[in-house]
Amino acid sequence: MSLVVVGSIAIDTLETPQGRANDVPGGAASYFAVAASFFTPVKMVGIVGSDFPRRELDWFASLGIDLAGVEVRAGKSLRWSGRYHEDMNVRDTLSFAANVFDAFAPELPEAYRDVPFVFLANIAPSLQARVLDQVRAPRLVGADTMNLWIDTARGELDALLRRVPLLMVNDEEARLLSGERNMVRAARRILAMGPESVMIKRGEYGALYFSGETVFSVPAYPLEEVFDPTGAGDSFAGGVMGYLARSGDVSPGGIRRAIVYGSVLASFTVEAFGLDRLRRLTRGEIDQRYRQFVSLTSFDVP
Ligand code: AMP
């Protein structure tokens, strides 16, 4: 089953303790779509400037990512630059320019409107809502957000949350959104805002899932070296939604497996700068790491 994603498609400059990458393709929708493409066809919605490399769009297309919903407009792509601290859970935004995103008004091609799985990656909540208005009867809608929108567009975000069954945020966003430091209490508060379920991404500490009385926890894959955490959360979301769209299984067991696939995709993304690790990733490697996750978390062994 197919999957629609809307979000940023960007040109990033990244600095981590391991090095630097200038002007590389990024953006939440890019990481999401590439990760999800290992499981299912993806329909992308976004906007790029004329400076976005054609070969990168061709690469997306070669992965089965439909670009009919991606507008190419004269001007510059969204540009973001970030620097990670020695503790890579902490990063500073050095610069941000929305550029062509300032004029973005998503218009879904007809073929996108009946798609059953929809993900609203990080973008202004009013734009996320605009996309949601255009899909007819989605089976599952997931969304992400960020500090910027929690601080500056709270009313629109609250309205969106009442329409989103699955929220995926990181721990800092969960705290800011809920006003609670403790993740269990934060999740309770978020569930009271509208979503039926929330997945909280915690970087090297893994991910938590809350739905009703259910709590599920997955560790991050233990890696000796993290090169660049950019896009880990978006790759996690892509793995989760991609697997759910592929299997069509949104049962409690299906959701748990999806969360492990999300963690697998995130663990690969951080192994190199930008999208580089995903460029050479194979489905075989994904399945192998999934099995390693199973043995990593099994404790009831003879
Ligand atoms: P993450 O590491 O999951 O926070 O996602 C990083 C990606 O988000 C980068 O590739 C950036 O291009 C993109 N990004 C940064 N700031 C924004 C913003 N304000 N709106 C949309 N995308 C952004």
Tab-separated table of C-alpha atoms in Angstrom, residues 13-17 80-96 146 172 229-230:
chain	number	residue	atom	x	y	z
A	13	THR	CA	25.398	21.960	5.907
A	14	LEU	CA	26.301	19.683	8.793
A	15	GLU	CA	29.040	19.821	11.402
A	16	THR	CA	29.565	17.001	13.859
A	17	PRO	CA	32.559	16.035	16.025
A	80	TRP	CA	19.600	24.608	7.066
A	81	SER	CA	22.908	24.409	8.822
A	82	GLY	CA	23.490	22.714	12.165
A	83	ARG	CA	26.353	21.874	14.506
A	84	TYR	CA	26.366	18.974	16.959
A	85	HIS	CA	28.120	19.084	20.314
A	86	GLU	CA	30.488	16.410	21.608
A	87	ASP	CA	27.301	15.006	23.171
A	88	MET	CA	25.499	14.476	19.885
A	89	ASN	CA	22.084	14.612	21.526
A	90	VAL	CA	22.642	18.368	21.565
A	91	ARG	CA	22.799	20.510	18.424
A	92	ASP	CA	22.642	24.190	17.509
A	93	THR	CA	20.986	25.560	14.420
A	94	LEU	CA	23.590	27.858	12.837
A	95	SER	CA	21.379	29.151	10.056
A	96	PHE	CA	17.980	28.592	8.527
A	146	MET	CA	9.283	20.734	16.207
A	172	GLU	CA	12.587	17.505	23.928
A	229	PRO	CA	22.440	12.167	13.817
A	230	THR	CA	20.665	14.410	11.258
